[in-house]
């Protein structure tokens, strides 16, 4: 956001795709275009992305944009269910099928009949269950645990993972045939650090959401706070940003969104080294480009210092500080004499 304004005020509605995905960045538009393309089909979708990037939101958008939107959207987190109970969660079981099975249960596949089943953290599905999942995907039929009666279903499967399934296939930790069956239409979600243009929109959305829930009025956000949020690397992605904004709304006592000063200082301190490194890299690359243009000559009327508009000694100092060794730029003689190729 522009640094000239001390406060940022909002009144326009959030730019949203399908009522769920918030932002206007090129990467998010690409995701939305993929959703619109695959949603009308019944093809399997594999959503990949880091933790906290909004994989379930994308899965719901696929369902809501599909012909199955009037059907159920059923979810199952494969990492949240003990391995011994996962088969029952997927397919159900009959009474007495195993110790503790006191009644018949309906599995998620049956519940999702006519709709969509979202399998989150699919990389955590045990190897012994993967052939059974593959069969349902291919044949649309299964048996409950303890039963011989085949149940036919009409289910569209959307899976998600933050793991590299292709590498897991190579390592023997995930079946290749199941991977290819799930990976019919992959959608890759960008991390928040690659879509910083969306951060102001997300902050506004979450601030409005939590302020309404807490019966508060939040209308402004300090530009210095927004600058710090845009520079942060967000290892927890959107989930981390959402939690931070919720905390800020809780602690804000007026119409201005505020973070505790110690937390702001921590974010600025954490991000400053990365920013400094980035600026140093830009300067180093620029000096190297100029040196290549003049064949490594530093001084003289046609040298790099003259082209950069600085003194020869200043350029030598900057080269030493940035780790640009004389003669090791790929453009000049491998000798310190390069500095004096054309005396200033």
Tab-separated table of C-alpha atoms in Angstrom:
chain	number	residue	atom	x	y	z
A	1	UNK	CA	0.000	0.000	0.000
A	2	UNK	CA	1.136	3.582	-0.586
A	3	UNK	CA	3.178	4.910	2.293
A	4	UNK	CA	1.946	8.536	1.852
A	5	UNK	CA	-1.290	7.855	3.733
A	6	UNK	CA	-1.060	7.312	7.458
A	7	UNK	CA	-4.316	5.359	7.540
A	8	UNK	CA	-5.948	3.049	5.043
A	9	UNK	CA	-9.741	3.241	4.826
A	10	UNK	CA	-12.001	0.726	3.120
A	11	UNK	CA	-15.597	0.787	2.026
A	12	UNK	CA	-15.695	-1.350	-1.126
A	13	UNK	CA	-16.652	-5.060	-0.946
A	14	UNK	CA	-13.871	-7.634	-1.091
A	15	UNK	CA	-12.951	-8.901	-4.577
A	16	UNK	CA	-14.002	-12.547	-4.377
A	17	UNK	CA	-14.062	-15.474	-6.764
A	18	UNK	CA	-17.105	-17.685	-6.350
A	19	UNK	CA	-17.840	-16.049	-3.006
A	20	UNK	CA	-14.910	-17.883	-1.400
A	21	UNK	CA	-11.473	-17.036	-2.833
A	22	UNK	CA	-10.372	-13.522	-1.878
A	23	UNK	CA	-7.827	-11.594	-3.915
A	24	UNK	CA	-7.007	-10.157	-7.306
A	25	UNK	CA	-3.493	-11.466	-7.964
A	26	UNK	CA	-2.548	-13.191	-11.207
A	27	UNK	CA	-1.792	-16.440	-9.363
A	28	UNK	CA	-5.215	-16.506	-7.701
A	29	UNK	CA	-6.950	-15.766	-11.005
A	30	UNK	CA	-5.077	-18.717	-12.468
A	31	UNK	CA	-6.427	-20.948	-9.683
A	32	UNK	CA	-9.965	-19.680	-10.252
A	33	UNK	CA	-9.721	-20.295	-14.000
A	34	UNK	CA	-8.652	-23.878	-13.265
A	35	UNK	CA	-11.621	-24.329	-10.943
A	36	UNK	CA	-14.063	-23.041	-13.558
A	37	UNK	CA	-12.498	-25.309	-16.166
A	38	UNK	CA	-12.661	-28.579	-14.213
A	39	UNK	CA	-15.743	-28.060	-12.023
A	40	UNK	CA	-18.390	-28.997	-14.638
A	41	UNK	CA	-16.673	-32.342	-15.234
A	42	UNK	CA	-16.648	-35.337	-12.914
A	43	UNK	CA	-12.867	-35.691	-13.135
A	44	UNK	CA	-10.759	-36.206	-10.022
A	45	UNK	CA	-8.927	-33.116	-8.791
A	46	UNK	CA	-5.688	-33.054	-6.792
A	47	UNK	CA	-5.090	-29.799	-4.907
A	48	UNK	CA	-1.481	-29.258	-3.858
A	49	UNK	CA	-0.069	-26.511	-1.687
A	50	UNK	CA	1.577	-25.638	1.598
A	51	UNK	CA	-0.303	-25.866	4.886
A	52	UNK	CA	-2.690	-22.966	5.349
A	53	UNK	CA	-3.072	-21.996	1.668
A	54	UNK	CA	-6.809	-22.729	1.552
A	55	UNK	CA	-7.042	-26.155	-0.058
A	56	UNK	CA	-10.467	-26.930	1.428
A	57	UNK	CA	-11.820	-23.596	0.160
A	58	UNK	CA	-10.716	-24.539	-3.339
A	59	UNK	CA	-12.307	-27.984	-2.979
A	60	UNK	CA	-15.587	-26.367	-1.912
A	61	UNK	CA	-15.389	-23.985	-4.861
A	62	UNK	CA	-14.960	-26.956	-7.228
A	63	UNK	CA	-18.104	-28.505	-5.702
A	64	UNK	CA	-20.119	-25.271	-5.750
A	65	UNK	CA	-19.285	-24.609	-9.402
A	66	UNK	CA	-20.154	-28.173	-10.448
A	67	UNK	CA	-23.388	-29.887	-11.444
A	68	UNK	CA	-23.231	-31.632	-8.049
A	69	UNK	CA	-23.655	-28.430	-6.029
A	70	UNK	CA	-27.076	-29.532	-4.783
A	71	UNK	CA	-25.512	-32.743	-3.439
A	72	UNK	CA	-23.509	-33.232	-0.264
A	73	UNK	CA	-19.966	-31.957	0.221
A	74	UNK	CA	-18.396	-34.494	2.598
A	75	UNK	CA	-14.899	-34.093	4.057
A	76	UNK	CA	-12.396	-36.471	5.615
A	77	UNK	CA	-8.950	-35.537	6.886
A	78	UNK	CA	-6.853	-38.668	6.382
A	79	UNK	CA	-4.253	-37.444	8.892
A	80	UNK	CA	-6.777	-36.824	11.662
A	81	UNK	CA	-8.206	-40.356	11.865
A	82	UNK	CA	-6.249	-43.287	13.411
A	83	UNK	CA	-5.125	-45.729	10.701
A	84	UNK	CA	-7.172	-48.541	12.240
A	85	UNK	CA	-10.402	-46.559	11.935
A	86	UNK	CA	-9.804	-44.961	8.546
A	87	UNK	CA	-11.292	-47.819	6.502
A	88	UNK	CA	-14.471	-47.671	8.550
A	89	UNK	CA	-14.634	-43.891	8.115
A	90	UNK	CA	-14.346	-44.295	4.342
A	91	UNK	CA	-16.601	-47.284	3.751
A	92	UNK	CA	-18.557	-47.892	6.960
A	93	UNK	CA	-18.930	-51.174	8.837
A	94	UNK	CA	-21.554	-53.715	9.890
A	95	UNK	CA	-22.551	-54.393	13.464
A	96	UNK	CA	-20.144	-56.901	15.010
A	97	UNK	CA	-17.581	-56.501	12.204
A	98	UNK	CA	-14.882	-55.946	14.831
A	99	UNK	CA	-14.551	-55.436	18.563
A	100	UNK	CA	-16.492	-52.354	19.534
A	101	UNK	CA	-18.650	-52.282	16.386
A	102	UNK	CA	-21.963	-52.097	18.268
A	103	UNK	CA	-24.003	-50.799	15.336
A	104	UNK	CA	-23.903	-50.401	11.591
A	105	UNK	CA	-22.237	-47.174	10.394
A	106	UNK	CA	-22.333	-45.365	7.066
A	107	UNK	CA	-18.998	-44.397	5.527
A	108	UNK	CA	-18.091	-41.084	3.901
A	109	UNK	CA	-18.362	-42.519	0.389
A	110	UNK	CA	-21.974	-43.473	1.018
A	111	UNK	CA	-22.736	-40.096	2.593
A	112	UNK	CA	-21.264	-38.313	-0.447
A	113	UNK	CA	-23.455	-40.198	-2.952
A	114	UNK	CA	-24.542	-37.714	-5.622
A	115	UNK	CA	-22.067	-35.135	-4.368
A	116	UNK	CA	-18.368	-34.589	-3.670
A	117	UNK	CA	-15.983	-36.279	-1.247
A	118	UNK	CA	-13.001	-34.165	-0.201
A	119	UNK	CA	-10.065	-36.246	1.040
A	120	UNK	CA	-7.657	-33.896	2.777
A	121	UNK	CA	-4.046	-34.888	3.545
A	122	UNK	CA	-4.328	-37.805	1.100
A	123	UNK	CA	-0.586	-38.432	1.458
A	124	UNK	CA	-1.272	-39.830	4.943
A	125	UNK	CA	-3.541	-42.590	3.626
A	126	UNK	CA	-1.987	-45.936	4.700
A	127	UNK	CA	-0.569	-48.087	1.893
A	128	UNK	CA	-2.854	-50.996	2.752
A	129	UNK	CA	-5.950	-48.844	2.167
A	130	UNK	CA	-4.811	-47.351	-1.115
A	131	UNK	CA	-5.926	-50.299	-3.343
A	132	UNK	CA	-9.425	-50.097	-1.831
A	133	UNK	CA	-9.623	-46.368	-2.547
A	134	UNK	CA	-8.388	-46.992	-6.083
A	135	UNK	CA	-11.153	-49.533	-6.636
A	136	UNK	CA	-13.863	-47.080	-5.559
A	137	UNK	CA	-12.431	-44.391	-7.830
A	138	UNK	CA	-12.408	-46.758	-10.783
A	139	UNK	CA	-15.547	-48.826	-10.184
A	140	UNK	CA	-17.640	-46.538	-7.941
A	141	UNK	CA	-18.437	-49.483	-5.667
A	142	UNK	CA	-17.307	-50.905	-2.315
A	143	UNK	CA	-18.359	-53.146	0.591
A	144	UNK	CA	-18.741	-52.148	4.205
A	145	UNK	CA	-16.367	-53.852	6.632
A	146	UNK	CA	-17.963	-57.141	7.635
A	147	UNK	CA	-20.358	-57.246	4.674
A	148	UNK	CA	-20.330	-58.981	1.297
A	149	UNK	CA	-22.987	-56.731	-0.202
A	150	UNK	CA	-21.610	-54.370	-2.848
A	151	UNK	CA	-22.754	-50.761	-2.593
A	152	UNK	CA	-22.665	-48.637	-5.724
A	153	UNK	CA	-22.189	-44.877	-5.410
A	154	UNK	CA	-21.876	-41.814	-7.604
A	155	UNK	CA	-19.163	-39.710	-6.004
A	156	UNK	CA	-16.721	-37.119	-7.310
A	157	UNK	CA	-13.417	-37.183	-5.388
A	158	UNK	CA	-11.300	-34.105	-4.737
A	159	UNK	CA	-8.050	-34.774	-2.840
A	160	UNK	CA	-5.514	-32.427	-1.305
A	161	UNK	CA	-2.008	-32.672	0.087
A	162	UNK	CA	0.919	-30.553	1.225
A	163	UNK	CA	3.298	-33.418	0.411
A	164	UNK	CA	5.117	-34.244	-2.816
A	165	UNK	CA	3.131	-37.304	-3.930
A	166	UNK	CA	5.319	-37.867	-6.986
A	167	UNK	CA	8.356	-38.171	-4.711
A	168	UNK	CA	6.401	-40.431	-2.363
A	169	UNK	CA	5.662	-42.707	-5.332
A	170	UNK	CA	9.377	-42.926	-6.088
A	171	UNK	CA	10.086	-43.683	-2.431
A	172	UNK	CA	7.489	-46.464	-2.387
A	173	UNK	CA	5.252	-44.662	0.112
A	174	UNK	CA	2.347	-44.033	-2.257
A	175	UNK	CA	0.931	-46.214	-5.025
A	176	UNK	CA	1.670	-44.965	-8.534
A	177	UNK	CA	-1.681	-46.134	-9.928
A	178	UNK	CA	-3.597	-44.262	-7.218
A	179	UNK	CA	-1.495	-41.144	-7.737
A	180	UNK	CA	-2.234	-41.080	-11.456
A	181	UNK	CA	-5.938	-41.701	-10.793
A	182	UNK	CA	-6.102	-38.764	-8.377
A	183	UNK	CA	-3.858	-36.496	-10.426
A	184	UNK	CA	-6.216	-36.188	-13.404
A	185	UNK	CA	-6.474	-32.425	-12.925
A	186	UNK	CA	-3.884	-30.915	-10.545
A	187	UNK	CA	-4.366	-27.455	-9.041
A	188	UNK	CA	-1.309	-25.867	-7.431
A	189	UNK	CA	-2.015	-23.250	-4.747
A	190	UNK	CA	0.588	-20.481	-4.390
A	191	UNK	CA	1.902	-19.661	-0.902
A	192	UNK	CA	0.906	-16.285	0.509
A	193	UNK	CA	4.435	-14.914	0.104
A	194	UNK	CA	3.966	-15.230	-3.670
A	195	UNK	CA	0.684	-13.307	-3.719
A	196	UNK	CA	1.456	-10.302	-1.498
A	197	UNK	CA	-0.879	-8.093	-3.566
A	198	UNK	CA	-3.760	-10.027	-1.997
A	199	UNK	CA	-2.682	-9.346	1.596
A	200	UNK	CA	-4.532	-5.994	1.973
A	201	UNK	CA	-7.733	-7.600	0.671
A	202	UNK	CA	-7.363	-10.574	3.007
A	203	UNK	CA	-6.626	-8.334	5.990
A	204	UNK	CA	-9.718	-6.269	5.252
A	205	UNK	CA	-11.862	-9.378	4.873
A	206	UNK	CA	-10.690	-10.961	8.134
A	207	UNK	CA	-10.873	-7.660	10.034
A	208	UNK	CA	-14.488	-7.151	8.905
A	209	UNK	CA	-15.356	-10.759	9.744
A	210	UNK	CA	-13.937	-10.731	13.277
A	211	UNK	CA	-15.039	-7.178	14.062
A	212	UNK	CA	-18.597	-8.139	13.199
A	213	UNK	CA	-18.368	-11.267	15.327
A	214	UNK	CA	-16.987	-9.296	18.276
A	215	UNK	CA	-19.417	-6.361	17.799
A	216	UNK	CA	-16.618	-3.908	17.072
A	217	UNK	CA	-16.184	-1.147	14.485
A	218	UNK	CA	-12.896	-1.394	12.579
A	219	UNK	CA	-12.517	1.081	9.711
A	220	UNK	CA	-8.809	1.874	9.417
A	221	UNK	CA	-5.458	0.148	9.287
A	222	UNK	CA	-2.108	1.942	9.773
A	223	UNK	CA	0.058	1.907	6.659
A	224	UNK	CA	3.119	0.868	8.676
A	225	UNK	CA	1.251	-2.215	9.863
A	226	UNK	CA	0.230	-3.099	6.310
A	227	UNK	CA	3.820	-2.634	5.116
A	228	UNK	CA	5.035	-5.039	7.795
A	229	UNK	CA	2.376	-7.598	6.848
A	230	UNK	CA	3.327	-7.442	3.171
A	231	UNK	CA	7.016	-7.993	3.971
A	232	UNK	CA	6.422	-10.955	6.274
A	233	UNK	CA	7.234	-14.392	4.772
A	234	UNK	CA	4.083	-16.083	6.219
A	235	UNK	CA	5.256	-19.662	6.825
A	236	UNK	CA	1.710	-20.468	8.003
A	237	UNK	CA	0.180	-18.782	4.939
A	238	UNK	CA	-3.437	-17.536	5.053
A	239	UNK	CA	-4.204	-19.394	8.286
A	240	UNK	CA	-1.370	-17.532	10.022
A	241	UNK	CA	-2.598	-14.196	8.641
A	242	UNK	CA	-6.162	-14.936	9.736
A	243	UNK	CA	-5.049	-15.735	13.283
A	244	UNK	CA	-2.947	-12.570	13.442
A	245	UNK	CA	-5.816	-10.350	12.277
A	246	UNK	CA	-8.188	-11.987	14.771
A	247	UNK	CA	-5.697	-11.236	17.538
A	248	UNK	CA	-5.379	-7.635	16.310
A	249	UNK	CA	-9.170	-7.159	16.338
A	250	UNK	CA	-9.356	-8.529	19.890
A	251	UNK	CA	-6.728	-6.039	21.051
A	252	UNK	CA	-8.018	-3.024	19.100
A	253	UNK	CA	-10.008	-0.607	21.280
A	254	UNK	CA	-11.003	1.899	18.598
A	255	UNK	CA	-11.796	2.070	14.856
A	256	UNK	CA	-8.129	1.500	13.962
A	257	UNK	CA	-6.740	-2.027	13.611
A	258	UNK	CA	-3.711	-2.368	15.849
A	259	UNK	CA	-1.154	-5.014	16.730
A	260	UNK	CA	0.794	-4.873	19.998
A	261	UNK	CA	3.936	-2.800	19.525
A	262	UNK	CA	6.206	-5.689	20.554
A	263	UNK	CA	4.684	-7.925	17.875
A	264	UNK	CA	5.074	-5.242	15.213
A	265	UNK	CA	8.719	-4.767	16.203
A	266	UNK	CA	9.289	-8.525	16.013
A	267	UNK	CA	7.828	-8.695	12.489
A	268	UNK	CA	9.870	-5.709	11.285
A	269	UNK	CA	13.070	-7.106	12.821
A	270	UNK	CA	12.412	-10.515	11.287
A	271	UNK	CA	11.822	-9.104	7.814
A	272	UNK	CA	14.546	-6.439	7.722
A	273	UNK	CA	17.481	-8.854	7.086
A	274	UNK	CA	15.682	-10.369	4.105
A	275	UNK	CA	14.938	-6.919	2.700
A	276	UNK	CA	18.549	-5.840	3.164
A	277	UNK	CA	19.770	-8.997	1.408
A	278	UNK	CA	17.401	-8.336	-1.455
A	279	UNK	CA	18.634	-4.756	-1.931
A	280	UNK	CA	22.241	-5.931	-1.728
A	281	UNK	CA	21.563	-8.550	-4.386
A	282	UNK	CA	20.042	-5.919	-6.674
A	283	UNK	CA	23.076	-3.655	-6.250
A	284	UNK	CA	25.529	-6.512	-6.786
A	285	UNK	CA	23.797	-7.676	-9.958
A	286	UNK	CA	23.706	-4.113	-11.313
A	287	UNK	CA	27.424	-3.608	-10.731
A	288	UNK	CA	28.201	-6.963	-12.353
A	289	UNK	CA	26.111	-6.041	-15.402
A	290	UNK	CA	27.979	-2.747	-15.818
A	291	UNK	CA	31.353	-4.481	-15.388
A	292	UNK	CA	30.450	-6.925	-18.134
A	293	UNK	CA	29.525	-4.044	-20.415
A	294	UNK	CA	32.972	-2.448	-19.989
A	295	UNK	CA	34.905	-5.726	-20.054
A	296	UNK	CA	35.774	-5.508	-16.363
A	297	UNK	CA	37.364	-2.034	-16.466
A	298	UNK	CA	36.682	-0.051	-13.256
A	299	UNK	CA	38.409	3.347	-13.714
A	300	UNK	CA	38.781	5.808	-16.583
A	301	UNK	CA	36.255	7.634	-18.733
A	302	UNK	CA	34.842	4.415	-20.155
A	303	UNK	CA	35.079	2.417	-16.934
A	304	UNK	CA	32.335	1.066	-14.700
A	305	UNK	CA	32.724	3.812	-12.075
A	306	UNK	CA	32.076	6.528	-14.663
A	307	UNK	CA	29.018	4.712	-15.995
A	308	UNK	CA	27.658	4.295	-12.469
A	309	UNK	CA	28.344	7.951	-11.675
A	310	UNK	CA	30.537	7.259	-8.641
A	311	UNK	CA	34.225	7.598	-7.800
A	312	UNK	CA	36.570	4.759	-8.686
A	313	UNK	CA	37.538	4.251	-5.020
A	314	UNK	CA	33.856	4.167	-4.017
A	315	UNK	CA	33.139	1.474	-6.577
A	316	UNK	CA	36.106	-0.605	-5.424
A	317	UNK	CA	34.855	-0.314	-1.829
A	318	UNK	CA	31.331	-1.380	-2.878
A	319	UNK	CA	32.749	-4.332	-4.848
A	320	UNK	CA	34.752	-5.502	-1.867
A	321	UNK	CA	31.747	-5.165	0.465
A	322	UNK	CA	29.486	-7.072	-1.937
A	323	UNK	CA	32.045	-9.836	-2.495
A	324	UNK	CA	32.827	-8.959	-6.124
A	325	UNK	CA	36.438	-10.038	-6.490
A	326	UNK	CA	38.531	-8.370	-9.211
A	327	UNK	CA	38.844	-10.616	-12.218
A	328	UNK	CA	36.175	-13.005	-10.964
A	329	UNK	CA	33.229	-11.310	-12.603
A	330	UNK	CA	33.568	-13.420	-15.728
A	331	UNK	CA	34.514	-10.356	-17.748
A	332	UNK	CA	38.061	-9.330	-17.001
A	333	UNK	CA	41.584	-10.599	-16.306
A	334	UNK	CA	42.019	-12.721	-13.193
A	335	UNK	CA	44.144	-10.120	-11.489
A	336	UNK	CA	43.855	-7.217	-9.084
A	337	UNK	CA	45.399	-5.099	-11.854
A	338	UNK	CA	41.912	-4.925	-13.343
A	339	UNK	CA	41.223	-2.035	-10.951
A	340	UNK	CA	43.962	-0.040	-12.672
A	341	UNK	CA	43.247	-1.020	-16.245
A	342	UNK	CA	42.337	2.577	-16.964
A	343	UNK	CA	43.418	4.967	-14.223
A	344	UNK	CA	40.752	7.455	-13.138
